[in-house]
Coordinates of C-alpha atoms in Angstrom, one line a residue:
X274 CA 115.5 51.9 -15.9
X275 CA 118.1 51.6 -18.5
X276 CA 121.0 51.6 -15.6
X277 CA 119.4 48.0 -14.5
X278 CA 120.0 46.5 -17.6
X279 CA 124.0 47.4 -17.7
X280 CA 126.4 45.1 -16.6
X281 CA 128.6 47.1 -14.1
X282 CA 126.7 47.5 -11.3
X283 CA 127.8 50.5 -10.1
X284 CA 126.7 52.3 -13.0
X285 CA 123.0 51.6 -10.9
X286 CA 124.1 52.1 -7.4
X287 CA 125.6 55.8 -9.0
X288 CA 122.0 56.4 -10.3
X289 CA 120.4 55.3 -7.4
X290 CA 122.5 57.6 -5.0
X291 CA 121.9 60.4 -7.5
X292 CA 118.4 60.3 -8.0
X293 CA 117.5 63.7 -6.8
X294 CA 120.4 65.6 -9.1
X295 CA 119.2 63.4 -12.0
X296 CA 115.9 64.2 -11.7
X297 CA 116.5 67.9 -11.3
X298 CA 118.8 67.3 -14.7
X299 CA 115.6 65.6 -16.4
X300 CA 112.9 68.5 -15.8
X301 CA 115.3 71.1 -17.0
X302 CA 116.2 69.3 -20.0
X303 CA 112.4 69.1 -20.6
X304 CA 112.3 73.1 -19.6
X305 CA 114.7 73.7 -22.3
X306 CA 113.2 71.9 -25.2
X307 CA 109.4 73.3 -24.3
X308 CA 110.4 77.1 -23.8
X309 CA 114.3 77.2 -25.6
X310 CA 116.0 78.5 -22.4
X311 CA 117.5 77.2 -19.5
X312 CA 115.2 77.7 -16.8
X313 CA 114.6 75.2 -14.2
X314 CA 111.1 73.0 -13.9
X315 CA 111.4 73.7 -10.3
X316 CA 112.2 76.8 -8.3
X317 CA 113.7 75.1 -5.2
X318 CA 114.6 71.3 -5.3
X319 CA 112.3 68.4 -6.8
X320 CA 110.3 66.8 -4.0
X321 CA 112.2 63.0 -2.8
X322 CA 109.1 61.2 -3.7
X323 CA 108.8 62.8 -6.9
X324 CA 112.5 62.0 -7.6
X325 CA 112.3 58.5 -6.7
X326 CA 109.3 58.1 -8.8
X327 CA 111.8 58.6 -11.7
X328 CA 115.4 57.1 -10.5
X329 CA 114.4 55.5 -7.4
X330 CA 114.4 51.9 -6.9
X331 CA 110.9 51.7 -7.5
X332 CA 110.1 53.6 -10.5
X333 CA 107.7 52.6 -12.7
X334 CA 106.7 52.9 -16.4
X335 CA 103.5 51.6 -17.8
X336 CA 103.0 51.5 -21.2
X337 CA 100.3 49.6 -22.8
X338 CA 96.8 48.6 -23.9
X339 CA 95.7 50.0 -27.2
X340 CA 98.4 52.4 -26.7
X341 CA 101.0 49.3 -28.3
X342 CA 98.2 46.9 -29.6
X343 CA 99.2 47.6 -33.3
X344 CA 102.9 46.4 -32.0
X345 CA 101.5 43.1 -30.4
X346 CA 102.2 40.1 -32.6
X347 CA 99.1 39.2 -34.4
X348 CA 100.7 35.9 -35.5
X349 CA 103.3 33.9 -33.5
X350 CA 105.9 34.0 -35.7
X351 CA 105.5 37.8 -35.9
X352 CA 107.9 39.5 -32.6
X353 CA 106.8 43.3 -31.1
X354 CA 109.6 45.7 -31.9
X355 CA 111.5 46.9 -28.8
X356 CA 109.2 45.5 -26.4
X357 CA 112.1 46.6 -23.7
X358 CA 109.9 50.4 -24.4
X359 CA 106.6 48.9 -23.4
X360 CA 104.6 47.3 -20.8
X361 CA 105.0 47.2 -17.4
X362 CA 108.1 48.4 -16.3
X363 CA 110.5 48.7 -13.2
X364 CA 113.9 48.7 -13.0
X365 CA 114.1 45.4 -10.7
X366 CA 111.9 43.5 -13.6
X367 CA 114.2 44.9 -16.4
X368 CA 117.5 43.4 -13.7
X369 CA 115.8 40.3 -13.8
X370 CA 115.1 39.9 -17.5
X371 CA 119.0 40.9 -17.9
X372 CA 119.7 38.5 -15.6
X373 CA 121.9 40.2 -13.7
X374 CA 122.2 39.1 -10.2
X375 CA 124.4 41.9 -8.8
X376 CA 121.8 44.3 -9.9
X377 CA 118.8 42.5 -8.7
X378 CA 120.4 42.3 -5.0
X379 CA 121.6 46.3 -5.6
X380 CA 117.9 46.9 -5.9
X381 CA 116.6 44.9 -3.2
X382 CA 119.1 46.2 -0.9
X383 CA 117.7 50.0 -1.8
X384 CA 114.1 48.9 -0.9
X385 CA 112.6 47.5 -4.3
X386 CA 109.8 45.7 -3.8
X387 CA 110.9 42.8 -4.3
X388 CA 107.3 41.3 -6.4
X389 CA 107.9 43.6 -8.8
X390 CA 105.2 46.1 -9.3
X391 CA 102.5 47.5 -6.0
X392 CA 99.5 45.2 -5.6
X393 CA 97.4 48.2 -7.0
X394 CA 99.0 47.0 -10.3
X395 CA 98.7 43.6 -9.7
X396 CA 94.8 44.4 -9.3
X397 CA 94.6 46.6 -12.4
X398 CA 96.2 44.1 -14.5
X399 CA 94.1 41.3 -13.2
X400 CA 91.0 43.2 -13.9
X401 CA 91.5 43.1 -17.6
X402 CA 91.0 39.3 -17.8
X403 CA 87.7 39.4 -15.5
X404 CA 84.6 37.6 -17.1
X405 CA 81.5 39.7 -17.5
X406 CA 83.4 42.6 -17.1
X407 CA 82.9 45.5 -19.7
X408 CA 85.0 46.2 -23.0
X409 CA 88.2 47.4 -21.9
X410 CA 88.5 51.5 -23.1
X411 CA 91.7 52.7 -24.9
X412 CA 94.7 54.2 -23.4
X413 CA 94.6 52.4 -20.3
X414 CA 97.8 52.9 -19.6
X415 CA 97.3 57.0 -19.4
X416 CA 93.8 57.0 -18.4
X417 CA 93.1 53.9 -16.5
X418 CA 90.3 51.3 -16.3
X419 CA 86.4 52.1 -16.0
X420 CA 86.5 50.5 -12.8
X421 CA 88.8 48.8 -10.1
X422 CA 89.1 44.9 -9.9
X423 CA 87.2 45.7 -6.2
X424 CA 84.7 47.3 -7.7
X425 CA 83.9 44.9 -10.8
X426 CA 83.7 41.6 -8.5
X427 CA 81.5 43.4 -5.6
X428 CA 79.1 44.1 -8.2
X429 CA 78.9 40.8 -10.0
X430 CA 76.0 38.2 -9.2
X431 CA 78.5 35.3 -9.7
X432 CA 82.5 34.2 -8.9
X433 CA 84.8 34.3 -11.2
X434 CA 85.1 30.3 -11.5
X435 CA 81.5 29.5 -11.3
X436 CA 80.2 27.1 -14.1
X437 CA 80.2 28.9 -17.3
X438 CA 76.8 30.5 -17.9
X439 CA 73.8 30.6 -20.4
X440 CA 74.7 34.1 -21.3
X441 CA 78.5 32.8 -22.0
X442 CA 77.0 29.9 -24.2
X443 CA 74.7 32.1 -26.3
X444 CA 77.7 34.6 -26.9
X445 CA 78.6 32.0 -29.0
X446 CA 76.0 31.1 -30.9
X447 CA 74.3 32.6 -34.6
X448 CA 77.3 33.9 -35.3
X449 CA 80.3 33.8 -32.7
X450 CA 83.6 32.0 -33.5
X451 CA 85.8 31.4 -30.7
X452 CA 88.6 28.6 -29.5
X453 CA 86.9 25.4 -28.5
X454 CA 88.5 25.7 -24.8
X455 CA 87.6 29.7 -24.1
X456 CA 85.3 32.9 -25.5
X457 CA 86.2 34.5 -28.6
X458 CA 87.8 38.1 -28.5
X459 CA 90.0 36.9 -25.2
X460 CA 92.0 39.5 -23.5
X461 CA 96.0 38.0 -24.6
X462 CA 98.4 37.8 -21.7
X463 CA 100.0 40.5 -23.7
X464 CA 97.8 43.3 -24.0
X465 CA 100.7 44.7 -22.1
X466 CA 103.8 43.4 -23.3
X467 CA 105.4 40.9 -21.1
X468 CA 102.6 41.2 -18.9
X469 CA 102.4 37.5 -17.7
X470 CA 105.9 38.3 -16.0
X471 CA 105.0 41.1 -14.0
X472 CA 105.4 39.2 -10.7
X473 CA 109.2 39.3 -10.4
X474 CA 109.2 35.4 -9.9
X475 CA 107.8 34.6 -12.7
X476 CA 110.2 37.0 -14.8
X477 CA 112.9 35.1 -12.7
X478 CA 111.6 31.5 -14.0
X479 CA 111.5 32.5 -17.5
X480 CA 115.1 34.4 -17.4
X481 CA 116.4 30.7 -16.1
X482 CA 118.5 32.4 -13.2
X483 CA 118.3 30.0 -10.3
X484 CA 120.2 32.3 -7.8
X485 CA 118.1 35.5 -8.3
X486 CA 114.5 33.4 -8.3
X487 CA 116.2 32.6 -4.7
X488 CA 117.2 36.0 -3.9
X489 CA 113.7 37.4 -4.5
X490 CA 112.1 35.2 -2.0
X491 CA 114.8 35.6 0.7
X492 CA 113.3 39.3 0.2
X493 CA 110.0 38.4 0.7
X494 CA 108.6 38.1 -2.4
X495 CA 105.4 36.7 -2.7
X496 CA 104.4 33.3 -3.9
X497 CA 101.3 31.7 -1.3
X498 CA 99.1 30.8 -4.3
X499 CA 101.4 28.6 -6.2
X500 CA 102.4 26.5 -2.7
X501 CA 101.3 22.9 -2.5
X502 CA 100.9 24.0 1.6
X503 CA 101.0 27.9 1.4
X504 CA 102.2 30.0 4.4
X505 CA 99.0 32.3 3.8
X506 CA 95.5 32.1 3.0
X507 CA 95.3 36.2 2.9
X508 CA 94.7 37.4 -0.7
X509 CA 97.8 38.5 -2.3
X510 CA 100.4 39.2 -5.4
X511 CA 100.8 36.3 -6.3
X512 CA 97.0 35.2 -6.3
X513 CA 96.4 38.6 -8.7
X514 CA 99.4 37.4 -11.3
X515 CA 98.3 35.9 -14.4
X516 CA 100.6 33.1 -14.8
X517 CA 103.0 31.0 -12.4
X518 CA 106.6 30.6 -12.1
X519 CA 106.3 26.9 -13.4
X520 CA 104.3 27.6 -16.9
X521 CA 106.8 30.7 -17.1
X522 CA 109.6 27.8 -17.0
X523 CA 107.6 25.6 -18.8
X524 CA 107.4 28.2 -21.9
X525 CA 111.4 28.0 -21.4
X526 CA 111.5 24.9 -21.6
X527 CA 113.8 25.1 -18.3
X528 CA 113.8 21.5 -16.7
X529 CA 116.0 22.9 -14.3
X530 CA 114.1 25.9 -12.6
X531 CA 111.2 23.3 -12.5
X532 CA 112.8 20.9 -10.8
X533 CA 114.1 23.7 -8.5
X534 CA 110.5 24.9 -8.1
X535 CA 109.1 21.3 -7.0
X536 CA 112.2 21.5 -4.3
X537 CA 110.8 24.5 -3.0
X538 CA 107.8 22.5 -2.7
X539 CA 105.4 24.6 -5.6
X540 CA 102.6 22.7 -6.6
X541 CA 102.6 21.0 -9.6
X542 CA 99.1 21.6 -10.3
X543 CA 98.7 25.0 -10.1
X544 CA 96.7 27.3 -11.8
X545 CA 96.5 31.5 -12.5
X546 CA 92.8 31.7 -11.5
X547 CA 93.3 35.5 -12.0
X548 CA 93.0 34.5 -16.1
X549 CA 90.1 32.6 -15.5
X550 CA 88.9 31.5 -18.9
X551 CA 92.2 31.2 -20.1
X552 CA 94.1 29.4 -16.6
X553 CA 95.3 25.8 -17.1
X554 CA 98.0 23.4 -15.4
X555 CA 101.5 22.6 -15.9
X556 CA 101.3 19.4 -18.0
X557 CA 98.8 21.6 -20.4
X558 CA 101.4 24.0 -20.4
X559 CA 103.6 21.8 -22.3
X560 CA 101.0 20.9 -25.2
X561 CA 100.0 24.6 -25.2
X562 CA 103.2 25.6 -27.0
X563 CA 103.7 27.0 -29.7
X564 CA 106.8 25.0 -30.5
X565 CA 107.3 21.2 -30.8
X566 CA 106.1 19.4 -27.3
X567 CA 108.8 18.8 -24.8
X568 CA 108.0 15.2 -24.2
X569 CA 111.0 15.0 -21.7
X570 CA 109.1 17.7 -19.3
X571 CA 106.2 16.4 -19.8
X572 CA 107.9 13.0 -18.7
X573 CA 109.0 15.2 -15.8
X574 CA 106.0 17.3 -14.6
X575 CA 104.6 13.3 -14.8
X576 CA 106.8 12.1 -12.5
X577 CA 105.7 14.3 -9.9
X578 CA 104.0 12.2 -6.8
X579 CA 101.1 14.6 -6.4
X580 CA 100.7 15.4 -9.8
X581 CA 97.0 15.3 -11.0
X582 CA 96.3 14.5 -15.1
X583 CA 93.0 14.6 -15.2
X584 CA 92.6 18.4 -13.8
X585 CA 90.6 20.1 -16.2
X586 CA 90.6 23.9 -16.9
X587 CA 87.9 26.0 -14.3
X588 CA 85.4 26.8 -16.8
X589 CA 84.9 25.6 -20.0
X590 CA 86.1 21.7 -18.3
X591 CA 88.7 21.2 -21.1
X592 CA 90.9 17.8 -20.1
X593 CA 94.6 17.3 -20.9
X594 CA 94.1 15.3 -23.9
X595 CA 91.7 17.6 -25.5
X596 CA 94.8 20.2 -26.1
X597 CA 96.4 16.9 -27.3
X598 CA 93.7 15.8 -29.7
X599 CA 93.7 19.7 -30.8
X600 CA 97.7 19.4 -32.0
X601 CA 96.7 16.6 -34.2
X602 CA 99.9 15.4 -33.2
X603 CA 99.2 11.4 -33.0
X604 CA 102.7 10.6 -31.4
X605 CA 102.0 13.0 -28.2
X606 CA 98.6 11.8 -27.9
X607 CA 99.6 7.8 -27.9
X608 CA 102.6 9.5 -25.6
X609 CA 99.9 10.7 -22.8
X610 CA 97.4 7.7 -23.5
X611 CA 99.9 5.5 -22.2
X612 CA 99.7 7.0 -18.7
X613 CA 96.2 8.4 -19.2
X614 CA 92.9 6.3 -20.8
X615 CA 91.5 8.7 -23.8
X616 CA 88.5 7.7 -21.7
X617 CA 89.1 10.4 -19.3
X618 CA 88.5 13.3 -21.3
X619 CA 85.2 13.1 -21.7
X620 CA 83.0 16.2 -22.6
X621 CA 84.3 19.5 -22.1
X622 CA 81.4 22.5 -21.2
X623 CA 80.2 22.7 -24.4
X624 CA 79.8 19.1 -25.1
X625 CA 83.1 18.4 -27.3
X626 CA 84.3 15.0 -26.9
X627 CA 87.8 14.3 -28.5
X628 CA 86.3 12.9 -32.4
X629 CA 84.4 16.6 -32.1
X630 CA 88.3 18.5 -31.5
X631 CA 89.9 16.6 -33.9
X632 CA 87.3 16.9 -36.7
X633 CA 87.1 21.1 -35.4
X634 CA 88.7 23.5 -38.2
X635 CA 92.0 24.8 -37.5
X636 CA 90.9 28.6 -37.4
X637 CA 87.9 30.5 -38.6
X638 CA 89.7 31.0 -41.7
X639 CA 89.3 27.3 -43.0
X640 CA 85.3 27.8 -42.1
X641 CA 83.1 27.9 -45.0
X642 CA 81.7 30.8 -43.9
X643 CA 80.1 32.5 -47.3
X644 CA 77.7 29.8 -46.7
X645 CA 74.6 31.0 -44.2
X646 CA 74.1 27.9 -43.1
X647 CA 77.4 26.8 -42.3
X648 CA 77.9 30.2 -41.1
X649 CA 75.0 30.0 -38.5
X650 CA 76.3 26.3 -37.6
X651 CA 79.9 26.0 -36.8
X652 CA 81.0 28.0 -34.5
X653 CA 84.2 26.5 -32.7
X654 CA 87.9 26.4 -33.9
X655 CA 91.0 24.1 -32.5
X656 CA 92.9 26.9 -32.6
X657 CA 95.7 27.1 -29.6
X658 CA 97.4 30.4 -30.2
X659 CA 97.8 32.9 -27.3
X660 CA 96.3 35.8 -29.2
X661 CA 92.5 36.0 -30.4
X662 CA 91.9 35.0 -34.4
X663 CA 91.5 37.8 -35.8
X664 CA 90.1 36.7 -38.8
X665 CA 87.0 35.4 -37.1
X666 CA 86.0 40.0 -37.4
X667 CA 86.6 39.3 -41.1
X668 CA 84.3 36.3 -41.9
X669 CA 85.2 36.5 -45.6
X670 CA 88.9 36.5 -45.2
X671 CA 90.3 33.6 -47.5
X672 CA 93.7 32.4 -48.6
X673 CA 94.6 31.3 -52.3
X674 CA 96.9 28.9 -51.4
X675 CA 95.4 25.6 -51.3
X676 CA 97.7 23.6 -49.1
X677 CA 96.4 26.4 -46.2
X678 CA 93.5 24.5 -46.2
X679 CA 94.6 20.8 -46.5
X680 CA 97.9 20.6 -44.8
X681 CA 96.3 19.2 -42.0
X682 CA 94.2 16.6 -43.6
X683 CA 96.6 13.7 -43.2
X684 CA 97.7 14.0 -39.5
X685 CA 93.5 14.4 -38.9
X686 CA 92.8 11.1 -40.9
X687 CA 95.9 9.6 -38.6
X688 CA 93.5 10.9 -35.4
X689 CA 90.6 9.8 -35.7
X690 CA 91.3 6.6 -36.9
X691 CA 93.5 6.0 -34.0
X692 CA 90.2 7.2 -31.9
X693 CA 88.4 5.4 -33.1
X694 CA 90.7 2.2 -32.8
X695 CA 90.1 2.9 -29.4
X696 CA 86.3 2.2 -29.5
X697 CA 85.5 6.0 -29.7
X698 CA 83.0 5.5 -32.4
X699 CA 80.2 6.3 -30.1
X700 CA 81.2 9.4 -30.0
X701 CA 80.3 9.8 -33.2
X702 CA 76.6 9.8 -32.6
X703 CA 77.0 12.7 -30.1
X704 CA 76.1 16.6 -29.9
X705 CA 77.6 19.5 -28.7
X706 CA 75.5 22.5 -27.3
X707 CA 75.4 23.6 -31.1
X708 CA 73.5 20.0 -31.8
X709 CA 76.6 19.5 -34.0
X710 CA 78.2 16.0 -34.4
X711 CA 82.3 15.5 -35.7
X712 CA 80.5 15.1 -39.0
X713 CA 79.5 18.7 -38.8
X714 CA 82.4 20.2 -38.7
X715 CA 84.1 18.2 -41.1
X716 CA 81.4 19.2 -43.6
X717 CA 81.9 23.3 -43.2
X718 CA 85.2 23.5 -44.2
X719 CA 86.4 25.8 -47.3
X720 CA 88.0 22.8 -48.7
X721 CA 86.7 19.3 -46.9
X722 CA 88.8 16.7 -46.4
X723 CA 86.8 14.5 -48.7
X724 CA 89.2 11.1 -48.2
X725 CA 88.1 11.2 -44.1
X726 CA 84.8 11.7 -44.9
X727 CA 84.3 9.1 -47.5
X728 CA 86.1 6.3 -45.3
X729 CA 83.7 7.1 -42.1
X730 CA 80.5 7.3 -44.3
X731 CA 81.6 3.4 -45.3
X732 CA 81.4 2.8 -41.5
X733 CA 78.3 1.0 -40.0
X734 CA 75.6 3.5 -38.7
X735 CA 78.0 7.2 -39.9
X736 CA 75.6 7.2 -43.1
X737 CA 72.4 7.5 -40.9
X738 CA 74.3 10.6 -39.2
X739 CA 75.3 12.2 -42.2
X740 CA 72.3 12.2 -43.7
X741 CA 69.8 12.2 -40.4
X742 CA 71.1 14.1 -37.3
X743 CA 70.6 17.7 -37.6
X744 CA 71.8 20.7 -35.5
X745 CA 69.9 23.7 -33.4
X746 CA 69.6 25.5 -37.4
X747 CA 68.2 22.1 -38.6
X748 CA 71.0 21.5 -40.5
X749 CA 72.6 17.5 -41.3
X750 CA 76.3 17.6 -42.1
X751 CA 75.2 16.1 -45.4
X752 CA 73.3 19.5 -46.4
X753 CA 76.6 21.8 -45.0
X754 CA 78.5 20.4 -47.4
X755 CA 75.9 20.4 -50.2
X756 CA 75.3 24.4 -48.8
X757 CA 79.2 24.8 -49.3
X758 CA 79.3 23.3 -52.7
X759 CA 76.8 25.4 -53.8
X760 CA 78.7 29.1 -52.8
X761 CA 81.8 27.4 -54.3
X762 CA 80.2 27.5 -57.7
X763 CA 77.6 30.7 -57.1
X764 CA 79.4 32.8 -56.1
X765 CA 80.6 35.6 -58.2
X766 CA 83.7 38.6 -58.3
X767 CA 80.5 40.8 -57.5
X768 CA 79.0 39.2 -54.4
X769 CA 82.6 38.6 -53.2
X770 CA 83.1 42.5 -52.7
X771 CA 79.8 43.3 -51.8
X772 CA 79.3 41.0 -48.4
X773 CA 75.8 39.5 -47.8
X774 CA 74.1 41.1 -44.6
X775 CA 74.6 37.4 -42.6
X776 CA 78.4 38.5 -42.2
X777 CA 77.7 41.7 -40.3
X778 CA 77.7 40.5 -37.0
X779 CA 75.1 42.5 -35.9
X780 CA 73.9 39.9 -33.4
X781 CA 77.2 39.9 -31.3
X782 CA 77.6 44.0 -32.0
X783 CA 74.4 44.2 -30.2
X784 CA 74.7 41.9 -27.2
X785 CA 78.4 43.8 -26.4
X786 CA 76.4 47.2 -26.7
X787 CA 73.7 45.8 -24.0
X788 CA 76.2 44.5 -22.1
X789 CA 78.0 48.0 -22.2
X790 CA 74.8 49.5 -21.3
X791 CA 74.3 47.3 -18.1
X792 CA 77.6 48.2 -16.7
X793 CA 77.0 52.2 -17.5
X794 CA 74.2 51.5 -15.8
X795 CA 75.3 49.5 -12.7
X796 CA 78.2 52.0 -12.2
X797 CA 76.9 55.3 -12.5
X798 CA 78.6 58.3 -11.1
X799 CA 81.4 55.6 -9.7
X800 CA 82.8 55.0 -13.1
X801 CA 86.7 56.0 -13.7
X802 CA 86.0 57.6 -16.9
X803 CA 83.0 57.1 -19.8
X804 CA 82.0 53.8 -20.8

C-alpha cells in the first residue's frame, strides 16, 4: 500500500517482486511481538495467495463503517484525520489518488484490476445505500453485512427506483425530520471514507490526471453505465459504484476531465442509480456543492447537445431548480431561469413547489421544535449537506447565537419575492403531503422571519391562508406561530432539562424495530450474522 504512494517507482516494482520474502518478514515480526522470540508464523513458506493478499498488486484493506464513524466529518468544514488509514483500500486506488502515473501503469502491468476493488465489493458497498433494506450492524468492515446485495433485492416486493412508497411517506410523518429531496438518517457516501471513489475512474476524475483516467480504460476498466451508447447491457462495476466520473470531476471543479469525459462520449446526464435516494445529474452536481456554484461548468455541462435540465432525481422527483431555490442564492437561480422557466419544477414527491423550498428551514435546528404542534407539523428541512443532520436525534438542540437563526432571512425575502414576480403566487395556496402551505413553514421557525411574513400577509388572498388553511394535525400557520410564541415565554430552566415525552421519538424507534423484525424474519437461518 504505502509503496504506491512513493514517487520512485521502483521502490513498488521492488515490493511487488518481493512479496513473498515480505510477507514472510511481516508474520514473524507479528510472532515476535505476541510470544517475544523469534519464531516464524509459518513452518515452511507463506502460501502465494496469501502473500499477495498482503504485497501483491491486489491487496486490499477495508476499514470502515462504525468502525471510523466517530472520524467522519459531522459538519463540512470538519476533515477525517488520516483518512489515507481508512476505507477501502488498494494499492492501485492509493497510485491513483497520488497521481502517479508510473505507478498506476506498474500496477496494471502486474495484474491489478484495473476497477479498483472485485465486484463482490462493489456489491457490498452498494448494498449499504439499498432502500428498505435493514439498519446496517456495526463493524462491517470485520464482520460483514446481514445479507448480500443479491439477497436483499431477490427478496424485496419492489425495484429500487419505483415511485416512493406510502411506507416511505409515513416514515416521515409525526415526528420524522429529513432533507426535502431524500429520507432522514441517509447512508453518507462516506460511511467508508472515500467510498464514492472506489471505482478507480472515478478516483482518476477527482485526482484531475487525464493520462491515467486513459490508462485505466486501455486496461479495461469498466465504465458501460455512464455511456451515452454503452458497449454492454450486462450488469457490472460501474453500474454498482455510487457516483460517476463526471460528478467526481464536478466536486473538483475540473472543466478539463469533463470536457475529456464528453469526448469519450459519457453521458451527460447520468446518474449512480446504486444511491438511489440520494442519485442526481451533473448539472445538480454543480448546485449540490458545498462551495460557491461554478457557474462557468454549469455554463458548460449546459452546452452539451444532449443535455437534459429538466431530469429530475428517481424518487423523491426533485427538479434542478429546486436545489437552486434551496441555496437561496437569487443570482444562480435567475442564472438557470434564463435557460430554464421556474415553471418546470413543479411539485417534487412530496408536493413541494419552489415558494414551499424556499420558505423550508435551513436544518432541524432552526425548527421550533419545543412546540408539540409545530413539532408534529414541519417536518422537512432545505438542508444540502452530504451527511445526515444530526441534530434532527436531538430535537431540543439550540444555539444562543441569534444570527444562527436569521442569517438567512434577507437572501429568503430576495427569493420569494423574485418568485413571486414570476406569477408564483399560486403556489401559495398549495399543500404538501403534510397539508402544509409556505406559510407553514415560515411560522415554525425558532426565530421567524417576521418582515417576510408581515409583507405577504399585506398580499391579496395570503391572510385567508394564514388564518384559514390548516394541515393533517389541524394546524393554520397562524396558530404555529402563536404555539411558538407561547414555549418562547413558558418555558422554564426546569422543563428545558427535563424533555417532554413528544421529543422521544418513540413513533420512528418503533417503526425501525418492526421493520428490523420483518427482515429477521424474512431472512431466517440465511442471515450473515444477528440482526
Amino acid at each position: 500500500m504505502l509503496a504506491a504512494t512513493e514517487s520512485d517507482p521502483r521502490i513498488l516494482k521492488t515490493v511487488l517482486s518481493q512479496a513473498l520474502y515480505l510477507y514472510k518478514l511481516r508474520t514473524e515480526s507479528q510472532s515476535l511481538s505476541f510470544s517475544g522470540r523469534l519464531t516464524s508464523f509459518w513452518p515452511f513458506d507463506p502460501p502465494i495467495p496469501e502473500a499477495f493478499d498482503h504485497f501483491g498488486p491486489n491487496s486490499i484493506r477495508v476499514v470502515g463503517g462504525t468502525t471510523c464513524m466517530p472520524l467522519i466529518a459531522a459538519e463540512p468544514w470538519q476533515t477525517t484525520p488520516y483518512p489515507e488509514l481508512f476505507g477501502i483500500v488498494t494499492p492501485l486506488l492509493r497510485a491513483i489518488r497520488s497521481r502517479l502515473p508510473k505507478n498506476v501503469q506498474t500496477l496494471l502491468s502486474g495484474g491489478a484490476n484495473p476497477n479498483g476493488v472485485p465486484l463482490d465489493v462493489f456489491s457490498d458497498y452498494a448494498a449499504f445505500f439499498l432502500r428498505f433494506r435493514p439498519s446496517i450492524p456495526p463493524n462491517t468492515d470485520t464482520k460483514g453485512d446481514v445479507a448480500s446485495l443479491h439477497t436483499f433485492l431477490y427478496e424485496m416486493d419492489l425495484a429500487q427506483l419505483s415511485p416512493i412508497t406510502m411506507e416511505e411517506i409515513e416514515d416521515r410523518l409525526v415526528d420524522g425530520m429529513a432533507p426535502f429531496w431524500c429520507e432522514e438518517g441517509f447512508t453518507p457516501s462516506n460511511i467508508y471514507p472515500n467510498g464514492s471513489e472506489i471505482h478507480s475512474l472515478v478516483a482518476a476524475a477527482h485526482s484531475g490526471s487525464v493520462e491515467i483516467f486513459d490508462m485505466l480504460l486501455k486496461a479495461g476498466a469498466d465504465c458501460s453505465a455512464w455511456m451515452l451508447f454503452a458497449p454492454s447491457k450486462q450488469f457490472r462495476e460501474s453500474h454498482l459504484s455510487i457516483s460517476t466520473p463526471i460528478h467526481a470531476a464536478i466536486a473538483r471543479q475540473d472543466e478539463k476531465m469533463v470536457r475529456h469525459l464528453f469526448q469519450l462520449g459519457f453521458d451527460p446526464n447520468a446518474m449512480a442509480y446504486s444511491n438511489p435516494t440520494r442519485c442526481h445529474t451533473p448539472l445538480m452536481a454543480t448546485i449540490l456543492t458545498e462551495h460557491q456554484v461554478n457557474k462557468k461548468m454549469f455554463d458548460f455541462l449546459m452546452s452539451h447537445r444532449l443535455i437534459i435540465p429538466d431530469l429530475r432525481t428517481p424518487i423523491y422527483k426533485v427538479h434542478l431548480l429546486h436545489f437552486a431555490v434551496a441555496r437561496l442564492d437569487l443570482v444562480i437561480i435567475k442564472h438557470i431561469a434564463a435557460d430554464v422557466p421556474l415553471c418546470n419544477a413543479g411539485v417534487t414527491a412530496l408536493g413541494h413547489n419552489l415558494l414551499h423550498i424556499a420558505c423550508l428551514p435551513k436544518s432541524s435546528k432552526h425548527v421550533q421544535r419545543n412546540s408539540e404542534l409545530i413539532y408534529r407539523s414541519i417536518h422537512e428541512t432545505r438542508n444540502l449537506l452530504p451527511t445526515p443532520d444530526l441534530y434532527a436525534e436531538w430535537p431540543r438542540a439550540t444555539v444562543a447565537d441569534e444570527f444562527f437563526y436569521t442569517a438567512d432571512f434577507a437572501a429568503q425575502d430576495s427569493v420569494v419575492e423574485y418568485l413571486l414576480l414570476q406569477h408564483l403566487a399560486c403556489c401559495f395556496f398549495a399543500k404538501d403531503i403534510h397539508g402544509n402551505t409556505p406559510l407553514h413553514y415560515l411560522a415554525g421557525y425558532i426565530i421567524i422571519n417576521a418582515e417576510l411574513v408581515s409583507w405577504l400577509r399585506s398580499l391579496r388572498g395570503v391572510e385567508e391562508i394564514w388564518t384559514g388553511s390548516r394541515n393533517l394535525v389541524g394546524a393554520t400557520p397562524a396558530d404555529l406561530m402563536v404555539a411558538g410564541d407561547a414555549v418562547k415565554r413558558s418555558m422554564s430552566p426546569a422543563e428545558e432539562e427535563k424533555p417532554p415525552s413528544w421529543l422521544a421519538r418513540e413513533r420512528r424507534y418503533a417503526r425501525m424495530n418492526r421493520k428490523q423484525q420483518i427482515w429477521k424474519d424474512i431472512l431466517g437461518d440465511r442471515a450473515r450474522r444477528e440482526l
